[in-house]
Short mmCIF file of C-alpha atoms in Angstrom, two decimals:
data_model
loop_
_atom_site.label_atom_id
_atom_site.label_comp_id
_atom_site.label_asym_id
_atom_site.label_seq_id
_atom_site.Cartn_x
_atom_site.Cartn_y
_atom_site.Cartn_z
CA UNK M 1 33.69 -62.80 6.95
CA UNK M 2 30.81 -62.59 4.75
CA UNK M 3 27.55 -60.91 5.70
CA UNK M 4 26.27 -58.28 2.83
CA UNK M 5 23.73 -60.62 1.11
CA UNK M 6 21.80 -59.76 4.15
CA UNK M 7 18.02 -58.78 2.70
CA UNK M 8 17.12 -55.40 2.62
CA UNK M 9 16.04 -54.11 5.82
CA UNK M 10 12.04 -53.13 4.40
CA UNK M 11 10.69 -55.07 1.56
CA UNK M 12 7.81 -53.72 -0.63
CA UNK M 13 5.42 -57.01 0.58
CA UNK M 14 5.72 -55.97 3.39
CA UNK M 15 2.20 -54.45 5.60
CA UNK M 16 1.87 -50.59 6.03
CA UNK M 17 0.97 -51.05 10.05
CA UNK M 18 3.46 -52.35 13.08
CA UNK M 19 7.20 -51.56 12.54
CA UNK M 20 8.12 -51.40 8.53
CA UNK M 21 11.43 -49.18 9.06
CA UNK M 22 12.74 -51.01 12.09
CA UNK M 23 15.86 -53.20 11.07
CA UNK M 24 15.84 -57.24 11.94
CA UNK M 25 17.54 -56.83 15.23
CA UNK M 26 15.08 -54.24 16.65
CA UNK M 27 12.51 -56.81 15.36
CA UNK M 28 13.83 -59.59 16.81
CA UNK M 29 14.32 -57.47 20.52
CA UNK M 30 10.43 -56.85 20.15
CA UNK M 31 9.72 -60.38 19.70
CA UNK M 32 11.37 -61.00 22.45
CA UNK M 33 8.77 -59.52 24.29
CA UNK M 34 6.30 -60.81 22.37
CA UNK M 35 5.38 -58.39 19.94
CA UNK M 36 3.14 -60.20 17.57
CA UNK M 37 3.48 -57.21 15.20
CA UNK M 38 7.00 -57.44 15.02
CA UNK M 39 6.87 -61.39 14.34
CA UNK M 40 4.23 -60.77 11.53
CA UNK M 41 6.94 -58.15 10.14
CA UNK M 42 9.54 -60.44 10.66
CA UNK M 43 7.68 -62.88 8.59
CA UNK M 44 6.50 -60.31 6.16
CA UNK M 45 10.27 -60.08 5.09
CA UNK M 46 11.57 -63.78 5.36
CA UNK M 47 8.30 -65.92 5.44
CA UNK M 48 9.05 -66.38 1.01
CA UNK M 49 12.85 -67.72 0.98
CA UNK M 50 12.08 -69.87 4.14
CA UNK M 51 9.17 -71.39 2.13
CA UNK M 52 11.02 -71.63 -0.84
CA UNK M 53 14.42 -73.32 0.61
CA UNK M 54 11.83 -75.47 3.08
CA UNK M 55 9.89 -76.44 -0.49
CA UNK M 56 13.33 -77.23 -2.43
CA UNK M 57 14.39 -79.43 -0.11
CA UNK M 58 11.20 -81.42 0.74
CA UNK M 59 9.05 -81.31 -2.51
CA UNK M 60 6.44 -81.23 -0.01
CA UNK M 61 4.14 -77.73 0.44
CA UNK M 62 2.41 -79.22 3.43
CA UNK M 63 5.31 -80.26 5.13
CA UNK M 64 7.56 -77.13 4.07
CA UNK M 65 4.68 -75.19 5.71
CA UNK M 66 4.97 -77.39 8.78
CA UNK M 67 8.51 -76.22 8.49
CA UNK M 68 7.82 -72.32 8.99
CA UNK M 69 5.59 -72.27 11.00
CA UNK M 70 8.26 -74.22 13.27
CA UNK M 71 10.48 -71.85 12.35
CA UNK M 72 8.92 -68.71 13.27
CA UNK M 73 7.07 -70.68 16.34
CA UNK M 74 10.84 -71.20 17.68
CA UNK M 75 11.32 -67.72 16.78
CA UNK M 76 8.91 -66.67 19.18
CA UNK M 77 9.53 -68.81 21.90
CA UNK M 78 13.42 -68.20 21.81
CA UNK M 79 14.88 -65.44 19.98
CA UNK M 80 17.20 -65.18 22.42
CA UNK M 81 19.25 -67.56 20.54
CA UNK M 82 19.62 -65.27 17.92
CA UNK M 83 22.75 -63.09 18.43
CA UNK M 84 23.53 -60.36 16.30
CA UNK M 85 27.05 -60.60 16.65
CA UNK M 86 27.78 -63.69 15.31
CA UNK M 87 26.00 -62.79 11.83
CA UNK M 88 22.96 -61.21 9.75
CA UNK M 89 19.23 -62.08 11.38
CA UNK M 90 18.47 -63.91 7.57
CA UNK M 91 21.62 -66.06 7.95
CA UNK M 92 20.24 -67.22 11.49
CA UNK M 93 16.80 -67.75 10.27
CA UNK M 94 17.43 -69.43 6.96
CA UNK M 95 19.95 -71.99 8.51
CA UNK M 96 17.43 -72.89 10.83
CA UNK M 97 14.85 -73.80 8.24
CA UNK M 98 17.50 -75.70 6.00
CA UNK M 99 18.18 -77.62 9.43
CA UNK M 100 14.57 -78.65 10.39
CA UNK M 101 14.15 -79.12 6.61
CA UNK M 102 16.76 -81.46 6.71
CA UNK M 103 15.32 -82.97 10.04
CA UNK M 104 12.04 -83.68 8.38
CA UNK M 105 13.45 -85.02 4.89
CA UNK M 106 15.65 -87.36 6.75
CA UNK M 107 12.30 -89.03 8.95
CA UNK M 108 10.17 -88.86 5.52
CA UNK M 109 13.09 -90.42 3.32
CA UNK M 110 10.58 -91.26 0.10
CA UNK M 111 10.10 -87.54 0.04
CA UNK M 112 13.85 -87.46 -1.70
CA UNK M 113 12.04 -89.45 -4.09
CA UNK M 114 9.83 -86.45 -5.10
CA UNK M 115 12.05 -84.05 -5.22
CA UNK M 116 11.86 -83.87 -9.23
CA UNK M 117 8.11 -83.62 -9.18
CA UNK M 118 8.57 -80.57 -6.71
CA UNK M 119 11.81 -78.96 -8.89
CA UNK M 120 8.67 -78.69 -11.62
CA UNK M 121 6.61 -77.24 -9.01
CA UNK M 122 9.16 -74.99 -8.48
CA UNK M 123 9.74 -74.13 -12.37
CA UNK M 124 6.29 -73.19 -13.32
CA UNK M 125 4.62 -72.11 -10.09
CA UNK M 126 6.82 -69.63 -8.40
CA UNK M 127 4.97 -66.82 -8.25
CA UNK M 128 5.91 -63.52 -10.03
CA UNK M 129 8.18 -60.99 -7.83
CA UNK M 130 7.03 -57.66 -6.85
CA UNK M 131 8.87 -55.29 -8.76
CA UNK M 132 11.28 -53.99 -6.25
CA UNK M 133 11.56 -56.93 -4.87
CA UNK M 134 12.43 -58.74 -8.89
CA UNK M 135 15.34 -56.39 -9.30
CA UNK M 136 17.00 -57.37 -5.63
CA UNK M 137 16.21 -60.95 -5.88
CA UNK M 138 17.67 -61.10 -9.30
CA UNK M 139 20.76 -59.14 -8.37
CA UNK M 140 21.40 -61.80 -5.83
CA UNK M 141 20.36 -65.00 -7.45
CA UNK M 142 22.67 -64.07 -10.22
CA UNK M 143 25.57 -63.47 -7.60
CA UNK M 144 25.17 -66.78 -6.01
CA UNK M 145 24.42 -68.64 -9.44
CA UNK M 146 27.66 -67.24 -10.60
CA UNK M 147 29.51 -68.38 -7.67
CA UNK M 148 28.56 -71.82 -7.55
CA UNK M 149 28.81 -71.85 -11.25
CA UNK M 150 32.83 -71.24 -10.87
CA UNK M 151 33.12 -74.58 -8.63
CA UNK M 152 34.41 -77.53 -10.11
CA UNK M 153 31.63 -80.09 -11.02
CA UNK M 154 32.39 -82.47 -8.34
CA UNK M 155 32.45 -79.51 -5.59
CA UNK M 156 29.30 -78.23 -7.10
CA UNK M 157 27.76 -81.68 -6.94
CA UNK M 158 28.60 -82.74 -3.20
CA UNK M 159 27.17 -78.78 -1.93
CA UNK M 160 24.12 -79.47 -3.98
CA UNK M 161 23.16 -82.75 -2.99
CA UNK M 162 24.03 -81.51 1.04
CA UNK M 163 22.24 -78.18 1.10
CA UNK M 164 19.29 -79.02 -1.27
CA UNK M 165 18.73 -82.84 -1.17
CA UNK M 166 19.89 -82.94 2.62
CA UNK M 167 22.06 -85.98 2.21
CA UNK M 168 24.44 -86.70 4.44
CA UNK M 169 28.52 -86.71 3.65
CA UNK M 170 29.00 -90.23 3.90
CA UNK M 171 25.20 -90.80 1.77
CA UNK M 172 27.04 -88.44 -0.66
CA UNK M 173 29.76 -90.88 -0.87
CA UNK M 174 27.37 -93.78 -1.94
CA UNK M 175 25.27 -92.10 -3.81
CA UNK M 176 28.37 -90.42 -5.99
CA UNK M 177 30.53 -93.41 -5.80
CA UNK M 178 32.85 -91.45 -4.18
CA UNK M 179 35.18 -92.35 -1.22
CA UNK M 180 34.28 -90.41 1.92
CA UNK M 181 37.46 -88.44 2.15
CA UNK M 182 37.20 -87.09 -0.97
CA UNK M 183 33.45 -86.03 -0.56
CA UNK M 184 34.30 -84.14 2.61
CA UNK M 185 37.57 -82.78 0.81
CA UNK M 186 35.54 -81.50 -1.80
CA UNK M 187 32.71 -79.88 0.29
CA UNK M 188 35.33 -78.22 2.14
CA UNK M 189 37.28 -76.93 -0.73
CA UNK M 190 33.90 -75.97 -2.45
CA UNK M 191 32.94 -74.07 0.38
CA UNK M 192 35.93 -72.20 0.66
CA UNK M 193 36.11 -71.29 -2.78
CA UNK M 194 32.35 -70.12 -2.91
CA UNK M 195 33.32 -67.57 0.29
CA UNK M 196 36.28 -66.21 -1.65
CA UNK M 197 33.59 -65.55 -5.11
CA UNK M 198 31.25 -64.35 -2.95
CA UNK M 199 33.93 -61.71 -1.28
CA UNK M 200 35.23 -60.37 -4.24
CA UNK M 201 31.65 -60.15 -6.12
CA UNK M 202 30.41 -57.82 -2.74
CA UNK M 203 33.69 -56.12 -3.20
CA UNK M 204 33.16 -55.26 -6.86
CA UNK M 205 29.53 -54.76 -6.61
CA UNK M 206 30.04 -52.19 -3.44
CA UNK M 207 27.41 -53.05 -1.69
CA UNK M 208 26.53 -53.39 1.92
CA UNK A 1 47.89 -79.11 16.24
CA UNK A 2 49.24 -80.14 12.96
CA UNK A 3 47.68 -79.15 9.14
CA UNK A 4 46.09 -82.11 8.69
CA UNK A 5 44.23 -82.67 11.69
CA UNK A 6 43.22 -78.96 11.52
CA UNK A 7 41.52 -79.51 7.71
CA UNK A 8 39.72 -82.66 9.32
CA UNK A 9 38.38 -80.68 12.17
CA UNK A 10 37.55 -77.56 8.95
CA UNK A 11 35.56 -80.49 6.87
CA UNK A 12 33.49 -81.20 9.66
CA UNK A 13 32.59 -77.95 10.27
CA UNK A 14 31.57 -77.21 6.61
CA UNK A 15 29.65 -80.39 7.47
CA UNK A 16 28.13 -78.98 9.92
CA UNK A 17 27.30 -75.58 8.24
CA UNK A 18 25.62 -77.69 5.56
CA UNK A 19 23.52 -80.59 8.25
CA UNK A 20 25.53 -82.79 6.52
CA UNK A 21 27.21 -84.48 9.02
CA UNK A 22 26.70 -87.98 10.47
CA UNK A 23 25.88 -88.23 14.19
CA UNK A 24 29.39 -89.47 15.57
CA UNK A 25 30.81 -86.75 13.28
CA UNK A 26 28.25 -83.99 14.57
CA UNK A 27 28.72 -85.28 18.49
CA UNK A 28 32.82 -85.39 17.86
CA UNK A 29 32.72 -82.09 16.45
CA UNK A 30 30.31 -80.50 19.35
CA UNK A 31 33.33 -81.69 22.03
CA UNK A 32 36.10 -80.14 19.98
CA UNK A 33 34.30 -76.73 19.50
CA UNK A 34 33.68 -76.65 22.79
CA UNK A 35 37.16 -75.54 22.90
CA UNK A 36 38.20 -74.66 20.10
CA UNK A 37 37.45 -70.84 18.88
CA UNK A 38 39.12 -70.70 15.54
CA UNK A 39 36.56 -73.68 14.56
CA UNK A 40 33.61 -71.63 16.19
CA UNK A 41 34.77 -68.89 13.94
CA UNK A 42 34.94 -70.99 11.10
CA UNK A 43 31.48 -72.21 11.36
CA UNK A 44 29.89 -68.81 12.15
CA UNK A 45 31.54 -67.79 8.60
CA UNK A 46 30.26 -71.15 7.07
CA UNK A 47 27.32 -70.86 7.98
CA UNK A 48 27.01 -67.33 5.78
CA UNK A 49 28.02 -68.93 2.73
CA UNK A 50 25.80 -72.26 3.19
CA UNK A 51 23.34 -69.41 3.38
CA UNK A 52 23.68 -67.87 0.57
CA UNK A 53 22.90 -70.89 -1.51
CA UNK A 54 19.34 -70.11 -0.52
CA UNK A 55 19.32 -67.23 -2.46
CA UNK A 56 19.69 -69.31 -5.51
CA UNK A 57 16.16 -71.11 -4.36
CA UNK A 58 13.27 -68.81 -5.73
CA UNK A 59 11.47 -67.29 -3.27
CA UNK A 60 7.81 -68.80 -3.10
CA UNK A 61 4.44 -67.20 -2.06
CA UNK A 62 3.20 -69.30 1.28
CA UNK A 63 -0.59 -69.74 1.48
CA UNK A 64 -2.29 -66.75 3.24
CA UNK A 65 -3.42 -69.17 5.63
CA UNK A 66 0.17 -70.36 7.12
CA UNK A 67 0.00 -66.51 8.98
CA UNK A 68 -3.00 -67.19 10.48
CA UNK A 69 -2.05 -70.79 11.68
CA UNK A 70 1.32 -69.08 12.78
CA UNK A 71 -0.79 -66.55 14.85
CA UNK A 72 -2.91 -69.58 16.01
CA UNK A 73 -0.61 -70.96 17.77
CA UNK A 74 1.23 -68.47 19.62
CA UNK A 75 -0.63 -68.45 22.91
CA UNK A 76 -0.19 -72.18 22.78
CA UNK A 77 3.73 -71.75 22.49
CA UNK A 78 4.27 -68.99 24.90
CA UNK A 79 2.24 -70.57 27.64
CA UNK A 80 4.33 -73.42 27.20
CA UNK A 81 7.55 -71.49 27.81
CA UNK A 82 6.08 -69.22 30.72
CA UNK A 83 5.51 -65.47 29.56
CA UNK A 84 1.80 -65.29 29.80
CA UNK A 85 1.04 -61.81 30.42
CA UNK A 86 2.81 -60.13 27.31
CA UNK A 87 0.48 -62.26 24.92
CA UNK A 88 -2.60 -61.75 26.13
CA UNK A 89 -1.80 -57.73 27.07
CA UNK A 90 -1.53 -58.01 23.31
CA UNK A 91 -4.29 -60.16 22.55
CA UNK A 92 -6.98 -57.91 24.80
CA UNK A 93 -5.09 -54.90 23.16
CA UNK A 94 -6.43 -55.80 19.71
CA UNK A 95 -9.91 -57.37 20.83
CA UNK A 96 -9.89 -53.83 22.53
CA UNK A 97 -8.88 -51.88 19.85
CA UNK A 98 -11.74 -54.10 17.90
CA UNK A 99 -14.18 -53.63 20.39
CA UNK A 100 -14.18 -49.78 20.41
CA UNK A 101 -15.47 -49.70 17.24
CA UNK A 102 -18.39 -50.47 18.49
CA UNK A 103 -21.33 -48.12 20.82
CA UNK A 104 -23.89 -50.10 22.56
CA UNK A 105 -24.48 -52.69 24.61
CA UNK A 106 -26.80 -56.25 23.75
CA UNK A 107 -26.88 -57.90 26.86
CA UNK A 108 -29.80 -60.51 25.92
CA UNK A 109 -27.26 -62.04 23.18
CA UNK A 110 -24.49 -61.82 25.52
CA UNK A 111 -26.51 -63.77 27.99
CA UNK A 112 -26.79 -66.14 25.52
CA UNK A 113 -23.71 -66.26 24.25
CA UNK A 114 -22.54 -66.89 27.56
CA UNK A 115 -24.65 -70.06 28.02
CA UNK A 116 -23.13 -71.48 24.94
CA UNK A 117 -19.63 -71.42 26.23
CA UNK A 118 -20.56 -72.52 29.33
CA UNK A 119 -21.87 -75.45 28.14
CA UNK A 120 -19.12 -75.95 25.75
CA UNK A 121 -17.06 -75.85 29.37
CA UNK A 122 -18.68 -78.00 30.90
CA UNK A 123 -19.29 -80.49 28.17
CA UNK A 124 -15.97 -80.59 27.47
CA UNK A 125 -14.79 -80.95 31.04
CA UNK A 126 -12.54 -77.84 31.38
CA UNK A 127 -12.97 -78.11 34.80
CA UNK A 128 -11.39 -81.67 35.04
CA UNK A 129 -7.71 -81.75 36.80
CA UNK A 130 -5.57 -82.55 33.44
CA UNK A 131 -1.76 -81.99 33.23
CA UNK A 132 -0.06 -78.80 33.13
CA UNK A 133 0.43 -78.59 29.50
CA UNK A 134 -3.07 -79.03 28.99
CA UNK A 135 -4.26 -76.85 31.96
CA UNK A 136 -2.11 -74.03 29.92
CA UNK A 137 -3.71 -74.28 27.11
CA UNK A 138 -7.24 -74.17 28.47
CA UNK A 139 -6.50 -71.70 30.04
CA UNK A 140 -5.57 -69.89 27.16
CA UNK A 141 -8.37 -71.08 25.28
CA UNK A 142 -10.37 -69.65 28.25
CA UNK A 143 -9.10 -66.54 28.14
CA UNK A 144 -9.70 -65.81 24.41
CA UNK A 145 -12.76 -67.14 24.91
CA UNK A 146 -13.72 -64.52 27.39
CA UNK A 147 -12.28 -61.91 25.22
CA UNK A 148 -15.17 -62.95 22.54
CA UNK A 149 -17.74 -62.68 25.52
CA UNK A 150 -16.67 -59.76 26.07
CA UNK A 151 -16.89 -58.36 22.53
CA UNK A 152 -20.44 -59.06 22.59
CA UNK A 153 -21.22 -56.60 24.95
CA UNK A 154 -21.35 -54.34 22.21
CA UNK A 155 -25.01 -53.63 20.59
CA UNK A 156 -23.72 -54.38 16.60
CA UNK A 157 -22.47 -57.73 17.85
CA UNK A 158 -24.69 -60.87 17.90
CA UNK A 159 -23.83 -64.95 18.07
CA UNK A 160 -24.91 -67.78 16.25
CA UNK A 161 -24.68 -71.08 17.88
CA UNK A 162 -23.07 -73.88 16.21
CA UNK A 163 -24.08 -77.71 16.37
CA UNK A 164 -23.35 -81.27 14.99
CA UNK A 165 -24.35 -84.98 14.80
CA UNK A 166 -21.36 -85.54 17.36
CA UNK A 167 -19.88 -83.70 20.60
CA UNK A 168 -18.40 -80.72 18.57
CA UNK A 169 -20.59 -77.63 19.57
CA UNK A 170 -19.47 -73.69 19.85
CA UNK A 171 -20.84 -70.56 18.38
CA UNK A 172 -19.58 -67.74 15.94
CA UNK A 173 -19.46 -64.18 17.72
CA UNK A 174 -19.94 -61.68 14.71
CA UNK A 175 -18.72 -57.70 15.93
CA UNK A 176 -18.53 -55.81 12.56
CA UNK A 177 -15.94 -57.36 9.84
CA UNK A 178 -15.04 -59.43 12.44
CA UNK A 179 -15.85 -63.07 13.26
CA UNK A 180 -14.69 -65.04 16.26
CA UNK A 181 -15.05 -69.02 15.83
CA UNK A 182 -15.39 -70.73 19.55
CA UNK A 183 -15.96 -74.40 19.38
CA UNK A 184 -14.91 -77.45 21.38
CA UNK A 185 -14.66 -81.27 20.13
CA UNK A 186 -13.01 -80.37 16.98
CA UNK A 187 -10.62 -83.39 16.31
CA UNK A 188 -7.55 -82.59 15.56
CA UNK A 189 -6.98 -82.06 11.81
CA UNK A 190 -5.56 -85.42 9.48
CA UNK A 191 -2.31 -84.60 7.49
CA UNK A 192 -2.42 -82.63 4.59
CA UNK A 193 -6.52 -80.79 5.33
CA UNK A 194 -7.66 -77.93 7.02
CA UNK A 195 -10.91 -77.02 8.86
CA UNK A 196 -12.68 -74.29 6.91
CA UNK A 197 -14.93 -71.73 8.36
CA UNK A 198 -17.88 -70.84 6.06
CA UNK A 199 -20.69 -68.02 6.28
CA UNK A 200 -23.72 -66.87 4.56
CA UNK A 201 -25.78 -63.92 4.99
CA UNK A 202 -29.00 -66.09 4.80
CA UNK A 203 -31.07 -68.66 3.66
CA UNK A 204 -30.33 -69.87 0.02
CA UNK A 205 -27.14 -67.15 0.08
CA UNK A 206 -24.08 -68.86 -1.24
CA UNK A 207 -21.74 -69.95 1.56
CA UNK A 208 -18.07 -68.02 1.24
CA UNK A 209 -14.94 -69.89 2.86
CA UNK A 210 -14.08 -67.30 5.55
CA UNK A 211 -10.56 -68.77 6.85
CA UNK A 212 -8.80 -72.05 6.88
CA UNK A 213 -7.42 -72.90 10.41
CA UNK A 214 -5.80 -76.18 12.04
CA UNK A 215 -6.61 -77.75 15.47
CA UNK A 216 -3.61 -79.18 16.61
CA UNK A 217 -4.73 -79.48 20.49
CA UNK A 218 -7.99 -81.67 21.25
CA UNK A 219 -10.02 -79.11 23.31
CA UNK A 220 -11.37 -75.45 22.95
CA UNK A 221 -10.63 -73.78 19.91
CA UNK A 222 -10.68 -69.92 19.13
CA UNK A 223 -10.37 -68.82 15.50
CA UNK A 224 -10.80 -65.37 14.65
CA UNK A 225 -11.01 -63.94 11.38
CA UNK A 226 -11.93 -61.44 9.01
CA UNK A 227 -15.37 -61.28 7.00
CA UNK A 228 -15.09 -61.73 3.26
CA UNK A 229 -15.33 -58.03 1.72
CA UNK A 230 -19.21 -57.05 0.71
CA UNK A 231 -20.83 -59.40 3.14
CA UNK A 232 -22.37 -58.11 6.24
CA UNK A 233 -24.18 -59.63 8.71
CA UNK A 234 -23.89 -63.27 8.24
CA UNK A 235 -26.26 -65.48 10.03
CA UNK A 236 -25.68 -68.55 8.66
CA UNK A 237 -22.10 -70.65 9.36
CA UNK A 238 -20.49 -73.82 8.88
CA UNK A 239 -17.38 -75.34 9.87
CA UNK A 240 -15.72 -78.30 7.37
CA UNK A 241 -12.68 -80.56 6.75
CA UNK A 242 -11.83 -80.22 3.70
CA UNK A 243 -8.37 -81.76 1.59
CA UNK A 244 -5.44 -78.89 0.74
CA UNK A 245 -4.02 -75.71 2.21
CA UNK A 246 -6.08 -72.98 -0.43
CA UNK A 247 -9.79 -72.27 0.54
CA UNK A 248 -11.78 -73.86 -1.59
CA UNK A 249 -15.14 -72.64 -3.30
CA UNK A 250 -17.81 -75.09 -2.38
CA UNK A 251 -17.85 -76.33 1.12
CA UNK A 252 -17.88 -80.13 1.77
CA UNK A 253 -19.49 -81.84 4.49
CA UNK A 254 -20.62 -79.55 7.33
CA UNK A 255 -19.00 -80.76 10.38
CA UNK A 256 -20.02 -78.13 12.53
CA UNK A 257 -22.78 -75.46 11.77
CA UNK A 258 -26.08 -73.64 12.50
CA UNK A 259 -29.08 -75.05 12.30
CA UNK A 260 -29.34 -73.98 8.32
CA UNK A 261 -25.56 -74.96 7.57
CA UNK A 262 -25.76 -78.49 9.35
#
């Protein structure tokens, strides 16, 4: 199993009051009894890749605002569905926001259609890392960038246009000219071949 | 069961671990996990490495004002699901925190203050029978409303009342740095604008956007925010709608504001 690309437990952003040490699953036991300072921490460390992935796939900032505030909003009222034992807090919280991402690209389909305006959005108006947090983020962009850039085209092409355009398999099919079988072939050979890169890059690198 | 059907049931679960899946697909896979733990395994893991193609997304900055409409609508959320006490043991923790800041007592402009909501009450008809998800939220509305009462016991605290052309009313409680917006017959924001909260510390002073906020339930609404740094004692707000999620610099039409603001 993967789990190291976990982020670090206490970011640089992140506020100087509430609980800055405590690790996610601490946090997420406060929240559970609604600890608004642990929620604002919580957010503090994830609130920027949530808005980024919910911005990627919508091309939207209103509506991938919507999205996080659902996010942490469901956070709050449940995070009893978050259990520690089936993964890292980030994995739970990210794959929720790709999922109501997806939820709200797939009601607001001519969003799909702006997707290029918001990929220039997203080249010129990301704002600058903090330092600490530059060095980190760069370490593992260049991990995953590097993994997905050892897939075969095709593979590459139907995880792309699933976990950032929020197609469906069988729209993949269409939209690729693909049959079905092969698309889902593909995703499942891509995926299997990005855990393996991923596995032996956390291997060589050492890290947690 | 055989290779094959075990690589269909592995595709759909990469499927899943992506949202990619079509309904009958998603509902035919939810009956086979169900049973199945190797495929519950599988998706746990799948779901990691679906993950970490976010990490190839840039990270982006949110607006400051997505905390505060986070924050907003907690009480609203955890009413709905039942805890009640934890939030607002929290909330009067702060507003207590807040209020010891502060010596003396002004009980003329508390007596005041008090009229104001209580007209906003009863002119909004708080006191009507409505359905439970409503009643919660009054009452939580209510209760942070009292908490800004309350603050005003304190002699550095005043209010200014708040009016418009229409059935919005309410009044902004100022206690230090801090400014608590109480208002009723705010509409509910359109898509894609914000209310803005403005204040000036006079006559002919520029108006400064305080804090953005949403109104997503019809009813009372409680902002609270933080004075712009420099300005003391404002006496002069406003309240607008304006387009966007950043605060903008000049305030548009006054929706909602005191008698020099309107």
């Amino acid at each position: 199993m993967i789990g190291p690309l976990a982020l670090p437990r206490a970011r640089s952003a992140e506020p100087s009051s509430g609980h800055p040490a405590l690790e996610d699953a601490a946090l997420v036991a406060l929240v559970l009894e609604h600890d608004t300072s642990a929620l604002e921490q919580l957010y503090a460390r994830y609130g920027k890749p949530c808005y980024g992935l919910s911005r990627r796939i919508l091309g939207d900032e209103q509506l991938a605002q919507d999205v996080v505030q659902e996010v942490f909003l469901t956070l709050w009222r449940d995070a009893s569905r978050y259990d520690p034992s089936r993964g890292a807090f980030a994995t739970w919280l990210l794959s929720m926001t790709h999922h109501k991402a997806v939820d709200v690209v797939r009601r607001e389909e001519n969003l799909r259609k702006r997707r290029l305006a918001a990929e220039a959005v997203e080249a010129t108006a990301s704002p600058q890392p903090e330092p600490d947090d530059a060095a980190w983020t760069g370490l593992r962009r260049d991990r995953v960038r590097a993994a997905l850039a050892r897939l075969p085209e095709p593979q590459r092409e139907a995880l792309g246009l699933a976990y950032y355009g929020g197609y469906t398999q069988r729209e993949i099919a269409g939209l690729t000219g693909t049959p079905l079988g092969t698309v889902k072939t593909r995703m499942l050979a891509g995926m299997r071949k990005l855990r393996g890169v991923l596995e032996t890059a956390l291997d060589e690198g050492g890290e947690r | 069961m055989s290779i094959e059907q075990h690589d269909e049931w592995s595709e759909l679960v990469v499927g899943r671990s992506l949202d990619a899946l079509e309904p009958g697909d998603d509902a035919r896979l939810s009956a086979h996990l169900a049973g199945c733990s190797d495929c519950r395994a599988l998706l746990s893991e799948m779901r990691q490495v679906a993950s970490s193609m976010a990490y190839d997304v840039a990270d982006a900055e949110p607006p400051a004002e997505l905390i505060n409409r986070i924050r907003d609508a907690l009480p609203q959320h955890a009413l709905g699901s039942g805890p009640l006490v934890p939030v607002l043991a929290d909330q009067r923790r702060r507003r207590a925190s807040r209020s010891a800041r502060v010596a003396h007592r002004s009980r003329p402009l508390l007596a005041a203050a008090a009229a104001v909501v209580v007209a906003v009450l009863v002119s909004s008809g708080v006191f009507v029978a409505r359905a439970d998800h409503d009643r919660d939220q009054t009452r939580s509305a209510l209760q942070a409303e009292t908490a800004v009462i309350g603050n005003l016991q304190h002699g550095s605290s005043y209010s200014v009342s708040l009016r418009s052309g229409g059935p919005a009313a309410g009044f902004a409680a100022v206690n230090g740095s801090t400014v608590d917006l109480v208002a009723t017959g705010l509409d509910r924001n359109n898509a894609g604008t914000m209310y803005v909260l403005w204040a000036a510390t006079g006559r002919g002073a520029t108006m400064t956007a305080v804090r953005g906020f949403s109104v997503t339930t019809a009813g009372q609404t409680v902002v609270t925010a933080t004075l712009p740094a420099g300005m003391t004692k404002p006496t002069i707000f406003g309240v607008t709608e304006q387009e966007g999620t950043t605060l903008p610099r000049t305030p548009g039409t006054v929706i909602l504001g005191s008698s020099s603001a309107a």
